[in-house]
Amino acid sequence: MEEQDATLAQIIERLQRWLVPVEPPPAFARSLKGELVEAAWRQYQRTHRLRRILLVGAAIAGSLASVAGLTAFLILRRRARAHPPVAVG
Amino acid sequence: MFSLVESSPARSDGPSSDERELIERAKRDPEAFGLLYERYVAQIYRYLYYRTGNSQDAEDLTARTFYRALEHLHRYQERGLPFTAWLYRIAHNIVVNWQRDRRRRPVVALDYVVTRAAEGDPQEMLEEEEERESLMRAFQSLAPDRQELLILKVVEGMSNAQIGAIMGRSEGAIKSLYHRTLLELKRNLEGI
């Protein structure tokens, strides 16, 4: 058991020796950041535009529905006036 | 018997309030996304460097990881796990697909050899290089989750609790997996 522990301790030591914390090359990290921030701007603008289109679309649809409702109301009222209900009896 | 559980910092499951705020800001502010990237790029690069075995592929996959993170950040929801858990998951999926698509095993990294080649006695360097190469071969023949565990443990110096939070397992499961991983690594080294 102790022998196995010693071997595992040696393996841990080797791992610590060779699996060292490497760093990304600074030029790569910098350039990727620039590309990502630019892509983020594009993505956010796209999302913003899409939201605006949806908002305007919803506003137009709402307005059209209101106009249609009002028109229907006026037509129905006119019809009702043209043909008043006849009293039975 | 030596302990496989080191004295670890208190378990921090979710992101800190500062980090949470940065994540929320990054969902609508590109500059904040840049800050988030700066905070984690080294960790993700290291992870991918040891999973792929070379810096060129590590750079490529790091870029893909952050582009995917950018694409899906609006859907990110904190579920009590560190933000790195989400990033590591993206990086893991990307590296698994990359290995499957190219049907290749990771190669032993050469970058470090180049760094050390200028130092010391050539015979000693050769022996060191052989030792490193056999270790890297043994490491790269481990299952992906075991490689991930060793990277988080040895390279990032994380506690079992922190690794558990990232890998979605209990602290006890990580401790046990770590022990089995070391035993497998020992067998792999004996077989090389």
PDB file of C-alpha atoms in Angstrom, chain B residues 7 10 26 43 45 47 50 57 64 78 84 92 94 117 121 131 145-146 148 151 162 173 182 190:
ATOM      1  CA  SER B   7      -6.786  21.737   2.022  1.00  0.00           C
ATOM      2  CA  ALA B  10     -14.388  27.236   0.603  1.00  0.00           C
ATOM      3  CA  ALA B  26     -21.847  41.370 -21.326  1.00  0.00           C
ATOM      4  CA  GLN B  43      -7.786  29.259 -18.438  1.00  0.00           C
ATOM      5  CA  TYR B  45      -6.457  28.284 -23.656  1.00  0.00           C
ATOM      6  CA  TYR B  47      -7.336  23.597 -21.044  1.00  0.00           C
ATOM      7  CA  TYR B  50      -3.396  20.166 -23.001  1.00  0.00           C
ATOM      8  CA  ASP B  57      -4.973  24.068 -32.392  1.00  0.00           C
ATOM      9  CA  ARG B  64     -14.196  28.934 -31.477  1.00  0.00           C
ATOM     10  CA  GLU B  78     -26.869  31.043 -13.631  1.00  0.00           C
ATOM     11  CA  THR B  84     -16.191  28.723 -15.938  1.00  0.00           C
ATOM     12  CA  HIS B  92     -15.071  20.369 -24.050  1.00  0.00           C
ATOM     13  CA  ILE B  94     -15.690  21.805 -29.239  1.00  0.00           C
ATOM     14  CA  ALA B 117      16.199  23.241 -25.905  1.00  0.00           C
ATOM     15  CA  ASP B 121      23.381  19.432 -20.934  1.00  0.00           C
ATOM     16  CA  GLU B 131      10.272  11.584 -19.567  1.00  0.00           C
ATOM     17  CA  ASP B 145     -13.050  13.457 -18.424  1.00  0.00           C
ATOM     18  CA  ARG B 146      -9.890  12.173 -16.746  1.00  0.00           C
ATOM     19  CA  GLU B 148     -10.038  17.338 -17.840  1.00  0.00           C
ATOM     20  CA  ILE B 151      -5.839  19.776 -16.105  1.00  0.00           C
ATOM     21  CA  GLN B 162     -14.271  23.429  -7.382  1.00  0.00           C
ATOM     22  CA  ALA B 173     -16.781  11.460  -6.822  1.00  0.00           C
ATOM     23  CA  LEU B 182      -3.614   8.289 -11.151  1.00  0.00           C
ATOM     24  CA  GLU B 190       4.286   1.146 -17.289  1.00  0.00           C
TER      25      GLU B 190
END
